[in-house]
Amino acid sequence: MKTKRLLYSTIALTILMISSCEDDSVNGNFEGDPAIRSGLETIDFGEVVAGQTASVSTYVIGTGIDDGLSLTVEGEGYHINRDHFRIVTDTSLLEITFAPDIDAVLGDTPGTITLSAGKITSTIQLSAIVRSPSVITTSISEVTMGDVPAGTSDSKTVTVEGQYIPGTVDVSVTGGGFSVSPSSFAVGNGTHDLIVTFEAAASAEPGPVSGEVVFSYGAGLTSTLPVSANITLLPPTALPDGTVIYQNDFEFPNAPADDTPFTVTDLEGLSTTLYEGVSASYAMTVATIADDPDFEGAYMETSFAMCVATISDGEADRGECGISIGLAQLGTQVTVSLSGLPKLEADYTVTFWARPGATSEREMITSFGGTDFILAFNSSGGAAYAREKYYKFEIKGSSDVNGNLEFMFGNNTDNKFRGIDFDNIEIVAGG
């Protein structure tokens, strides 16, 4: 994993090595041929993080040398504190530093110090391993969630290992829908289990998505681990039978007076029950009468509202016990449009309550999910419907393939005085 930025710091390691020479010298001076010796012939700095330093000190000893001693160093990142000693038979301390650059090549890094006095030479062999601070995965280079259906989630656990990290590590993630746990490692070094989760929203569009887990540590250091998923769409399924997707009892706020006109805005302000993800919109047509421009064909009924507490065998009494809505005159109607249902043709059932405003004939017209239902209250030869009662009606219909469903109800009577009152609409899944 690539490390984007590292922090320089220093590690000092001092090793003092003095070669015992008492058996070969007299009064501190070597006898015999001229020679150059050092306290260490090999120096291994071990593992050193790029951008940090490590130091070792040793003695350099020259015997039988009349001229000065020169020193050179080879190898990337190696340094010595001087390049010349003016000695004959004396000892001098040499400091060797290994400081790999921030962009140094990782891995084994050899080096050599050459000590020269005329034709006499000696060497100190150097070695080190350059490491880079990072958080790396132990087995994978990317967390791939695979196919995740919209409306579901999936998680994967990946083991990451922190190396050469002082302190804690903060963990975050980019990309919509992705999350990680935990959000930090109290101790950065060592192995850690990380849970990566992708949650595909129910409304998500299908296709690939990606992001990155970001590990932050030190003073601005970061490492990243790519994450990806592919959102797919599950075949839609019908809601369980009996699931309530819409319910409206027309209880307008602020206790309006009887016969107060209502508009689409009033309908939109009602408190309705809606299934999760389903939305409702309204449309109205209010009949106009040429000889009565002040006629209100859609009104709130408070004096003769439906009394829910009296429901029995599909009938309920009227009274001053709430609010119903009244529709009068040919063509006055309300349409409730539902969207956000499962995208398939599915069966639904609407129940609602209605009553004739008087004993004279009037025609109710409704349509639900492709099913039309027309009833003539108190028609000649038909069933009698009392004006004092609300009656329960039920219609079965279907949504379209896009999950849309409409319920229209209205008055189809060419007489402004023959109103029909409606209340308590409920739509459930199932036919």
Tab-separated table of C-alpha atoms in Angstrom:
chain	number	residue	atom	x	y	z
A	1	MET	CA	0.000	0.000	0.000
A	2	LYS	CA	1.353	3.376	-0.907
A	3	THR	CA	2.111	5.788	1.911
A	4	LYS	CA	1.243	9.328	0.914
A	5	ARG	CA	3.287	11.259	3.432
A	6	LEU	CA	5.696	10.374	6.214
A	7	LEU	CA	6.989	12.218	9.237
A	8	TYR	CA	10.703	12.691	9.807
A	9	SER	CA	11.901	11.672	13.212
A	10	THR	CA	15.176	10.537	14.721
A	11	ILE	CA	16.201	7.379	16.507
A	12	ALA	CA	19.623	7.519	18.097
A	13	LEU	CA	21.480	4.295	18.824
A	14	THR	CA	25.007	4.469	20.123
A	15	ILE	CA	27.253	1.472	20.434
A	16	LEU	CA	30.741	2.032	21.742
A	17	MET	CA	33.089	-0.719	20.758
A	18	ILE	CA	36.715	-0.700	21.890
A	19	SER	CA	38.938	-3.423	20.602
A	20	SER	CA	41.198	-4.765	23.319
A	21	CYS	CA	44.751	-4.427	22.114
A	22	GLU	CA	46.812	-4.844	25.331
A	23	ASP	CA	48.309	-8.154	24.216
A	24	ASP	CA	49.618	-6.633	20.982
A	25	SER	CA	50.837	-3.233	22.158
A	26	VAL	CA	53.360	-1.565	24.380
A	27	ASN	CA	52.254	1.512	26.303
A	28	GLY	CA	49.206	1.813	24.050
A	29	ASN	CA	51.126	1.593	20.757
A	30	PHE	CA	51.022	-1.334	18.338
A	31	GLU	CA	54.162	-3.128	17.367
A	32	GLY	CA	54.752	-4.627	13.932
A	33	ASP	CA	53.648	-3.546	10.453
A	34	PRO	CA	51.559	-0.396	9.939
A	35	ALA	CA	47.811	-1.168	10.144
A	36	ILE	CA	44.354	0.369	10.419
A	37	ARG	CA	41.870	-1.270	12.721
A	38	SER	CA	38.346	-0.454	13.911
A	39	GLY	CA	36.306	-1.505	16.874
A	40	LEU	CA	33.659	-2.985	14.522
A	41	GLU	CA	34.301	-4.675	11.205
A	42	THR	CA	30.582	-4.989	10.401
A	43	ILE	CA	27.666	-2.829	11.487
A	44	ASP	CA	24.032	-3.866	11.064
A	45	PHE	CA	21.552	-1.071	11.720
A	46	GLY	CA	18.627	-3.484	11.499
A	47	GLU	CA	15.255	-2.105	10.403
A	48	VAL	CA	15.109	1.664	9.985
A	49	VAL	CA	11.971	3.534	8.902
A	50	ALA	CA	12.431	5.809	5.893
A	51	GLY	CA	12.796	9.368	7.121
A	52	GLN	CA	14.258	8.301	10.472
A	53	THR	CA	17.924	7.942	11.510
A	54	ALA	CA	20.049	5.463	13.444
A	55	SER	CA	23.617	6.012	14.644
A	56	VAL	CA	26.508	3.805	15.759
A	57	SER	CA	29.888	4.913	17.194
A	58	THR	CA	33.157	2.953	17.085
A	59	TYR	CA	36.847	3.559	17.537
A	60	VAL	CA	39.267	3.761	14.640
A	61	ILE	CA	42.848	2.782	15.513
A	62	GLY	CA	45.908	3.465	13.380
A	63	THR	CA	49.294	1.817	14.132
A	64	GLY	CA	52.635	2.502	12.478
A	65	ILE	CA	51.105	5.213	10.314
A	66	ASP	CA	53.080	8.371	9.675
A	67	ASP	CA	50.473	10.184	7.572
A	68	GLY	CA	46.856	11.081	8.309
A	69	LEU	CA	43.938	8.689	7.874
A	70	SER	CA	41.200	9.403	5.311
A	71	LEU	CA	37.699	7.923	5.361
A	72	THR	CA	35.091	7.494	2.610
A	73	VAL	CA	31.601	5.992	2.747
A	74	GLU	CA	29.528	4.351	0.056
A	75	GLY	CA	25.885	3.304	0.169
A	76	GLU	CA	22.593	5.173	-0.029
A	77	GLY	CA	21.726	6.911	3.227
A	78	TYR	CA	25.001	6.261	5.078
A	79	HIS	CA	26.983	9.145	6.588
A	80	ILE	CA	30.126	9.575	8.773
A	81	ASN	CA	30.928	12.505	11.007
A	82	ARG	CA	34.408	13.126	9.521
A	83	ASP	CA	36.479	12.169	6.499
A	84	HIS	CA	40.029	12.564	7.935
A	85	PHE	CA	42.013	11.836	11.075
A	86	ARG	CA	45.449	13.368	11.703
A	87	ILE	CA	46.831	10.459	13.720
A	88	VAL	CA	49.855	8.220	13.813
A	89	THR	CA	49.353	5.751	16.632
A	90	ASP	CA	46.351	7.150	18.350
A	91	THR	CA	42.685	6.242	18.595
A	92	SER	CA	39.692	8.345	17.421
A	93	LEU	CA	35.924	7.989	17.751
A	94	LEU	CA	33.954	7.659	14.515
A	95	GLU	CA	30.157	8.156	14.327
A	96	ILE	CA	28.310	6.387	11.530
A	97	THR	CA	24.722	7.385	10.746
A	98	PHE	CA	22.154	5.695	8.565
A	99	ALA	CA	19.425	8.160	7.487
A	100	PRO	CA	17.386	6.786	4.571
A	101	ASP	CA	15.598	9.496	2.626
A	102	ILE	CA	11.828	9.725	2.728
A	103	ASP	CA	11.729	8.300	-0.806
A	104	ALA	CA	14.417	5.667	-0.216
A	105	VAL	CA	14.121	2.261	-1.832
A	106	LEU	CA	12.666	-0.149	0.699
A	107	GLY	CA	14.491	-3.306	1.718
A	108	ASP	CA	18.126	-4.307	2.128
A	109	THR	CA	20.604	-1.407	1.825
A	110	PRO	CA	24.333	-2.295	1.947
A	111	GLY	CA	27.188	0.163	2.440
A	112	THR	CA	30.967	0.326	3.014
A	113	ILE	CA	33.312	2.640	4.923
A	114	THR	CA	36.860	2.626	3.569
A	115	LEU	CA	39.720	3.793	5.801
A	116	SER	CA	42.939	4.668	3.895
A	117	ALA	CA	46.478	5.714	4.849
A	118	GLY	CA	48.733	5.589	1.844
A	119	LYS	CA	48.568	2.076	0.482
A	120	ILE	CA	47.050	0.719	3.655
A	121	THR	CA	43.272	0.238	3.646
A	122	SER	CA	40.631	-1.264	5.872
A	123	THR	CA	36.849	-1.480	5.544
A	124	ILE	CA	33.769	-1.548	7.715
A	125	GLN	CA	30.818	-3.317	6.105
A	126	LEU	CA	27.402	-1.704	6.653
A	127	SER	CA	23.904	-3.129	6.328
A	128	ALA	CA	20.338	-2.025	7.052
A	129	ILE	CA	16.771	-2.732	6.029
A	130	VAL	CA	14.646	0.275	5.062
A	131	ARG	CA	11.018	0.099	6.179
A	132	SER	CA	8.146	2.491	5.520
A	133	PRO	CA	5.467	3.368	8.109
A	134	SER	CA	2.176	2.027	6.775
A	135	VAL	CA	-1.047	0.175	7.486
A	136	ILE	CA	-1.246	-2.809	5.186
A	137	THR	CA	-3.655	-5.662	4.682
A	138	THR	CA	-2.306	-9.074	5.337
A	139	SER	CA	-3.973	-10.785	2.411
A	140	ILE	CA	-5.889	-8.439	0.079
A	141	SER	CA	-5.250	-5.165	-1.688
A	142	GLU	CA	-8.949	-4.219	-2.035
A	143	VAL	CA	-12.149	-4.934	-0.117
A	144	THR	CA	-14.650	-6.094	-2.735
A	145	MET	CA	-18.223	-6.401	-1.493
A	146	GLY	CA	-19.519	-7.861	-4.757
A	147	ASP	CA	-23.215	-7.584	-5.654
A	148	VAL	CA	-25.362	-5.858	-3.009
A	149	PRO	CA	-29.100	-5.632	-3.819
A	150	ALA	CA	-30.722	-2.237	-3.308
A	151	GLY	CA	-32.315	-2.013	0.117
A	152	THR	CA	-29.845	-4.464	1.689
A	153	SER	CA	-26.362	-4.336	3.205
A	154	ASP	CA	-23.277	-6.523	3.374
A	155	SER	CA	-20.178	-6.566	5.561
A	156	LYS	CA	-16.700	-8.012	5.259
A	157	THR	CA	-13.993	-8.395	7.884
A	158	VAL	CA	-10.412	-7.739	6.837
A	159	THR	CA	-7.301	-8.019	8.970
A	160	VAL	CA	-4.902	-5.114	8.679
A	161	GLU	CA	-1.475	-4.821	10.189
A	162	GLY	CA	0.198	-1.671	11.465
A	163	GLN	CA	3.970	-1.468	11.246
A	164	TYR	CA	6.332	1.214	12.519
A	165	ILE	CA	3.489	3.456	13.674
A	166	PRO	CA	3.840	5.543	16.828
A	167	GLY	CA	0.560	6.080	18.691
A	168	THR	CA	-3.003	5.615	17.526
A	169	VAL	CA	-4.574	5.197	14.087
A	170	ASP	CA	-7.846	6.874	13.065
A	171	VAL	CA	-9.941	4.987	10.512
A	172	SER	CA	-12.492	6.597	8.194
A	173	VAL	CA	-14.031	5.769	4.818
A	174	THR	CA	-15.058	7.655	1.694
A	175	GLY	CA	-17.817	6.738	-0.753
A	176	GLY	CA	-21.568	6.874	-0.176
A	177	GLY	CA	-22.992	3.879	1.677
A	178	PHE	CA	-19.673	2.630	3.092
A	179	SER	CA	-18.868	2.531	6.812
A	180	VAL	CA	-16.104	1.005	8.962
A	181	SER	CA	-15.783	-0.277	12.503
A	182	PRO	CA	-13.876	0.419	14.669
A	183	SER	CA	-13.111	4.051	13.902
A	184	SER	CA	-9.663	3.931	15.511
A	185	PHE	CA	-6.909	1.638	16.798
A	186	ALA	CA	-5.617	2.662	20.229
A	187	VAL	CA	-2.278	1.024	19.427
A	188	GLY	CA	-1.296	1.389	15.805
A	189	ASN	CA	1.230	-1.425	15.607
A	190	GLY	CA	0.080	-5.022	15.319
A	191	THR	CA	-2.862	-6.736	13.642
A	192	HIS	CA	-6.434	-5.464	13.784
A	193	ASP	CA	-9.787	-6.768	12.533
A	194	LEU	CA	-11.684	-4.138	10.557
A	195	ILE	CA	-15.349	-4.503	9.549
A	196	VAL	CA	-16.262	-2.770	6.279
A	197	THR	CA	-20.004	-2.404	5.597
A	198	PHE	CA	-21.840	-1.235	2.497
A	199	GLU	CA	-25.528	-0.340	2.711
A	200	ALA	CA	-27.357	0.101	-0.584
A	201	ALA	CA	-30.326	2.433	-0.240
A	202	ALA	CA	-33.672	1.086	-1.424
A	203	SER	CA	-33.825	3.886	-3.995
A	204	ALA	CA	-30.228	3.440	-5.172
A	205	GLU	CA	-29.533	3.146	-8.887
A	206	PRO	CA	-27.825	-0.085	-9.978
A	207	GLY	CA	-24.140	-0.019	-10.845
A	208	PRO	CA	-20.639	0.015	-9.345
A	209	VAL	CA	-19.642	2.229	-6.412
A	210	SER	CA	-16.258	2.686	-4.781
A	211	GLY	CA	-14.429	4.435	-1.969
A	212	GLU	CA	-11.387	4.175	0.253
A	213	VAL	CA	-10.717	3.218	3.842
A	214	VAL	CA	-8.352	5.918	5.108
A	215	PHE	CA	-5.896	5.202	7.931
A	216	SER	CA	-4.552	8.403	9.529
A	217	TYR	CA	-1.664	8.418	12.013
A	218	GLY	CA	1.340	10.405	13.140
A	219	ALA	CA	1.490	14.019	12.006
A	220	GLY	CA	-0.513	13.877	8.801
A	221	LEU	CA	0.475	10.382	7.633
A	222	THR	CA	-2.125	8.361	5.719
A	223	SER	CA	-2.554	4.986	4.051
A	224	THR	CA	-5.551	3.851	2.030
A	225	LEU	CA	-7.352	0.621	1.189
A	226	PRO	CA	-9.750	0.645	-1.795
A	227	VAL	CA	-13.325	-0.619	-1.287
A	228	SER	CA	-15.934	-1.371	-3.943
A	229	ALA	CA	-19.426	-2.796	-4.396
A	230	ASN	CA	-21.933	-3.331	-7.171
A	231	ILE	CA	-25.549	-2.328	-6.527
A	232	THR	CA	-28.099	-4.666	-8.076
A	233	LEU	CA	-31.894	-4.631	-8.101
A	234	LEU	CA	-33.929	-7.405	-6.540
A	235	PRO	CA	-37.040	-8.531	-8.384
A	236	PRO	CA	-39.912	-6.630	-6.706
A	237	THR	CA	-42.306	-8.582	-4.520
A	238	ALA	CA	-45.835	-7.732	-3.469
A	239	LEU	CA	-46.489	-6.453	0.032
A	240	PRO	CA	-48.083	-8.924	2.460
A	241	ASP	CA	-51.865	-9.017	2.288
A	242	GLY	CA	-53.473	-6.633	4.726
A	243	THR	CA	-50.545	-4.194	4.812
A	244	VAL	CA	-52.003	-0.697	5.232
A	245	ILE	CA	-50.469	1.616	2.638
A	246	TYR	CA	-52.836	4.595	2.985
A	247	GLN	CA	-55.385	5.762	5.546
A	248	ASN	CA	-57.197	9.116	5.724
A	249	ASP	CA	-60.026	10.097	8.077
A	250	PHE	CA	-60.315	13.698	6.787
A	251	GLU	CA	-59.875	15.275	10.204
A	252	PHE	CA	-58.972	18.774	9.057
A	253	PRO	CA	-57.100	20.803	11.694
A	254	ASN	CA	-58.411	23.823	13.589
A	255	ALA	CA	-62.028	22.520	13.819
A	256	PRO	CA	-63.473	24.315	10.743
A	257	ALA	CA	-67.114	25.316	10.608
A	258	ASP	CA	-69.688	23.253	8.786
A	259	ASP	CA	-69.717	23.639	4.964
A	260	THR	CA	-66.226	25.246	4.911
A	261	PRO	CA	-64.824	24.779	1.368
A	262	PHE	CA	-61.626	22.766	1.003
A	263	THR	CA	-58.917	22.707	-1.649
A	264	VAL	CA	-56.047	20.481	-2.746
A	265	THR	CA	-53.812	22.335	-0.298
A	266	ASP	CA	-56.140	21.390	2.556
A	267	LEU	CA	-55.997	17.728	1.501
A	268	GLU	CA	-52.202	17.819	1.356
A	269	GLY	CA	-52.111	19.147	4.914
A	270	LEU	CA	-54.052	16.255	6.367
A	271	SER	CA	-52.384	13.753	8.669
A	272	THR	CA	-52.433	10.457	6.788
A	273	THR	CA	-50.989	7.003	7.349
A	274	LEU	CA	-48.569	6.011	4.590
A	275	TYR	CA	-46.506	2.867	4.181
A	276	GLU	CA	-42.743	3.419	4.236
A	277	GLY	CA	-41.545	4.784	0.896
A	278	VAL	CA	-45.073	5.521	-0.363
A	279	SER	CA	-46.134	9.098	-1.139
A	280	ALA	CA	-49.572	10.538	-1.826
A	281	SER	CA	-50.627	13.417	-4.051
A	282	TYR	CA	-54.045	14.899	-4.687
A	283	ALA	CA	-56.014	16.393	-7.533
A	284	MET	CA	-59.476	17.956	-7.493
A	285	THR	CA	-62.135	18.960	-9.938
A	286	VAL	CA	-64.854	21.198	-8.519
A	287	ALA	CA	-67.943	21.680	-10.668
A	288	THR	CA	-68.946	25.199	-11.638
A	289	ILE	CA	-72.508	26.388	-12.178
A	290	ALA	CA	-73.169	29.224	-14.580
A	291	ASP	CA	-76.142	30.639	-12.681
A	292	ASP	CA	-74.486	30.295	-9.241
A	293	PRO	CA	-70.816	31.404	-9.337
A	294	ASP	CA	-70.587	31.215	-5.542
A	295	PHE	CA	-71.469	27.533	-5.449
A	296	GLU	CA	-68.986	25.462	-3.427
A	297	GLY	CA	-68.985	21.881	-4.665
A	298	ALA	CA	-66.387	20.576	-2.150
A	299	TYR	CA	-67.002	21.260	1.533
A	300	MET	CA	-66.235	20.015	5.056
A	301	GLU	CA	-69.138	18.254	6.712
A	302	THR	CA	-69.204	18.699	10.480
A	303	SER	CA	-72.902	18.656	11.329
A	304	PHE	CA	-73.427	15.290	9.638
A	305	ALA	CA	-70.006	13.659	9.939
A	306	MET	CA	-69.410	9.924	10.260
A	307	CYS	CA	-69.433	8.676	13.871
A	308	VAL	CA	-66.773	5.967	13.936
A	309	ALA	CA	-67.809	4.747	17.361
A	310	THR	CA	-71.167	3.640	15.945
A	311	ILE	CA	-69.819	1.331	13.208
A	312	SER	CA	-71.794	-1.896	13.041
A	313	ASP	CA	-72.250	-4.366	10.179
A	314	GLY	CA	-70.971	-1.978	7.509
A	315	GLU	CA	-73.017	0.990	8.678
A	316	ALA	CA	-72.332	4.010	10.897
A	317	ASP	CA	-74.446	6.881	12.187
A	318	ARG	CA	-74.007	10.520	11.234
A	319	GLY	CA	-73.665	13.320	13.766
A	320	GLU	CA	-71.468	16.046	15.164
A	321	CYS	CA	-68.579	13.708	15.872
A	322	GLY	CA	-65.757	14.712	13.554
A	323	ILE	CA	-65.296	15.824	9.960
A	324	SER	CA	-66.265	14.216	6.678
A	325	ILE	CA	-66.069	15.750	3.200
A	326	GLY	CA	-68.986	16.493	0.912
A	327	LEU	CA	-68.968	16.570	-2.898
A	328	ALA	CA	-71.866	18.086	-4.854
A	329	GLN	CA	-72.823	18.577	-8.492
A	330	LEU	CA	-71.906	16.646	-11.623
A	331	GLY	CA	-68.126	16.294	-12.089
A	332	THR	CA	-66.917	17.258	-8.621
A	333	GLN	CA	-64.318	14.651	-7.693
A	334	VAL	CA	-61.105	13.972	-5.742
A	335	THR	CA	-58.214	11.785	-6.930
A	336	VAL	CA	-55.661	10.262	-4.557
A	337	SER	CA	-52.490	9.130	-6.379
A	338	LEU	CA	-50.037	6.810	-4.613
A	339	SER	CA	-46.459	6.161	-5.769
A	340	GLY	CA	-43.519	4.255	-4.331
A	341	LEU	CA	-45.251	0.886	-4.146
A	342	PRO	CA	-43.359	-2.225	-5.325
A	343	LYS	CA	-42.789	-1.910	-9.054
A	344	LEU	CA	-45.104	-4.620	-10.297
A	345	GLU	CA	-48.777	-5.154	-10.953
A	346	ALA	CA	-50.136	-6.094	-7.542
A	347	ASP	CA	-53.626	-6.353	-6.039
A	348	TYR	CA	-54.935	-3.821	-3.545
A	349	THR	CA	-58.252	-3.128	-1.854
A	350	VAL	CA	-59.780	0.232	-0.936
A	351	THR	CA	-62.519	0.627	1.632
A	352	PHE	CA	-64.369	3.896	2.184
A	353	TRP	CA	-67.562	5.194	3.701
A	354	ALA	CA	-70.197	7.311	1.953
A	355	ARG	CA	-73.757	8.533	2.504
A	356	PRO	CA	-76.363	10.342	0.388
A	357	GLY	CA	-77.030	13.873	1.604
A	358	ALA	CA	-80.776	13.257	1.351
A	359	THR	CA	-83.304	10.635	0.263
A	360	SER	CA	-83.463	11.827	-3.325
A	361	GLU	CA	-81.523	9.990	-6.046
A	362	ARG	CA	-77.853	10.844	-6.635
A	363	GLU	CA	-75.034	8.956	-8.317
A	364	MET	CA	-71.625	8.179	-6.801
A	365	ILE	CA	-68.795	7.438	-9.213
A	366	THR	CA	-65.460	5.853	-8.185
A	367	SER	CA	-62.472	4.262	-9.813
A	368	PHE	CA	-59.697	2.300	-8.135
A	369	GLY	CA	-56.698	0.632	-9.776
A	370	GLY	CA	-58.456	0.136	-13.080
A	371	THR	CA	-61.793	-0.882	-11.535
A	372	ASP	CA	-64.777	1.439	-11.987
A	373	PHE	CA	-67.615	1.375	-9.483
A	374	ILE	CA	-70.811	3.446	-9.866
A	375	LEU	CA	-73.698	3.477	-7.411
A	376	ALA	CA	-76.997	5.319	-7.719
A	377	PHE	CA	-78.224	6.073	-4.218
A	378	ASN	CA	-82.005	5.680	-3.902
A	379	SER	CA	-82.618	5.137	-7.587
A	380	SER	CA	-86.039	4.046	-8.743
A	381	GLY	CA	-86.331	0.344	-8.078
A	382	GLY	CA	-82.945	0.238	-6.339
A	383	ALA	CA	-81.913	-0.222	-2.733
A	384	ALA	CA	-82.833	2.498	-0.282
A	385	TYR	CA	-80.030	4.309	1.507
A	386	ALA	CA	-80.902	6.361	4.560
A	387	ARG	CA	-79.494	9.872	4.793
A	388	GLU	CA	-78.803	9.266	8.486
A	389	LYS	CA	-76.322	6.482	7.766
A	390	TYR	CA	-72.841	6.081	6.286
A	391	TYR	CA	-72.267	2.892	4.327
A	392	LYS	CA	-69.038	0.916	3.847
A	393	PHE	CA	-67.887	0.207	0.283
A	394	GLU	CA	-65.011	-1.933	-0.940
A	395	ILE	CA	-63.304	-2.002	-4.351
A	396	LYS	CA	-60.469	-4.202	-5.571
A	397	GLY	CA	-57.895	-2.950	-8.070
A	398	SER	CA	-54.249	-3.181	-9.090
A	399	SER	CA	-51.183	-0.977	-9.218
A	400	ASP	CA	-49.345	-0.527	-12.506
A	401	VAL	CA	-45.910	-1.975	-13.262
A	402	ASN	CA	-44.248	1.167	-11.886
A	403	GLY	CA	-45.914	0.890	-8.473
A	404	ASN	CA	-48.491	3.624	-9.039
A	405	LEU	CA	-52.088	3.407	-7.820
A	406	GLU	CA	-55.050	5.816	-8.060
A	407	PHE	CA	-58.352	6.136	-6.260
A	408	MET	CA	-60.936	8.595	-7.623
A	409	PHE	CA	-64.273	9.315	-5.979
A	410	GLY	CA	-66.876	11.908	-6.872
A	411	ASN	CA	-70.451	13.026	-7.472
A	412	ASN	CA	-72.008	12.333	-10.849
A	413	THR	CA	-75.362	14.074	-10.233
A	414	ASP	CA	-76.487	17.122	-12.215
A	415	ASN	CA	-77.988	18.873	-9.203
A	416	LYS	CA	-76.003	21.045	-6.830
A	417	PHE	CA	-78.220	20.185	-3.862
A	418	ARG	CA	-77.702	16.426	-4.114
A	419	GLY	CA	-74.385	16.049	-2.313
A	420	ILE	CA	-72.590	12.863	-1.261
A	421	ASP	CA	-70.434	12.692	1.878
A	422	PHE	CA	-67.239	10.582	2.108
A	423	ASP	CA	-65.007	9.495	5.016
A	424	ASN	CA	-62.395	7.031	6.287
A	425	ILE	CA	-60.507	5.863	3.209
A	426	GLU	CA	-58.160	2.922	3.736
A	427	ILE	CA	-56.097	1.105	1.115
A	428	VAL	CA	-54.451	-2.239	1.926
A	429	ALA	CA	-52.358	-4.741	0.006
A	430	GLY	CA	-54.162	-7.801	-1.344
A	431	GLY	CA	-57.271	-8.338	-3.346
